[in-house]
Amino acid sequence: MSRGEATKLAQTKASGQAVKWSLEMDNNKPVWKVEFKDDNKEIEVKIDAKDQKILKVETDDKKDSKDKHAKDHSESKNKDRDHDKNKKSERNDTND
């Protein structure tokens, strides 16, 4: 099975752009791994290169981790801002 054949078969289970290919031995069988990127998703399709059957499809949704990072970053900024307000308030209290 060629890389092109593996890609065509993988595209039946994944959308997006194929970005990475590897041919590896898994349990003494040749296995193609084809990775796709589609918006915020990464999809990996494993194919038995000898039998030309799809073995596994894994999807990693990057949007969830980006949203969590953005939320964490926003919360951190709010804490910094609150901390700065408290410092200014403390300085004003001591100037009385």
CSV table of C-alpha atoms in Angstrom, one decimal, residues 2 4-5 11-12 17 21 24 33 37-38 47 50 61 76 80 82 85 87:
chain,number,residue,atom,x,y,z
A,2,SER,CA,1.5,3.3,-1.0
A,4,GLY,CA,-1.3,7.9,-1.6
A,5,GLU,CA,-3.5,4.9,-1.1
A,11,GLN,CA,-9.8,10.4,4.1
A,12,THR,CA,-12.9,8.2,4.3
A,17,GLN,CA,-5.4,18.4,5.3
A,21,TRP,CA,2.6,10.2,7.3
A,24,GLU,CA,5.7,1.7,11.2
A,33,LYS,CA,-0.3,6.5,10.4
A,37,LYS,CA,-5.4,18.9,10.7
A,38,ASP,CA,-8.9,20.3,10.4
A,47,ILE,CA,-4.2,1.6,8.7
A,50,LYS,CA,-1.1,-5.2,4.3
A,61,ASP,CA,-9.8,18.6,19.7
A,76,SER,CA,-4.7,35.5,35.7
A,80,ASP,CA,-3.2,40.8,38.7
A,82,ASP,CA,-7.3,43.1,41.5
A,85,LYS,CA,-6.1,47.8,42.9
A,87,LYS,CA,-1.9,48.0,46.4
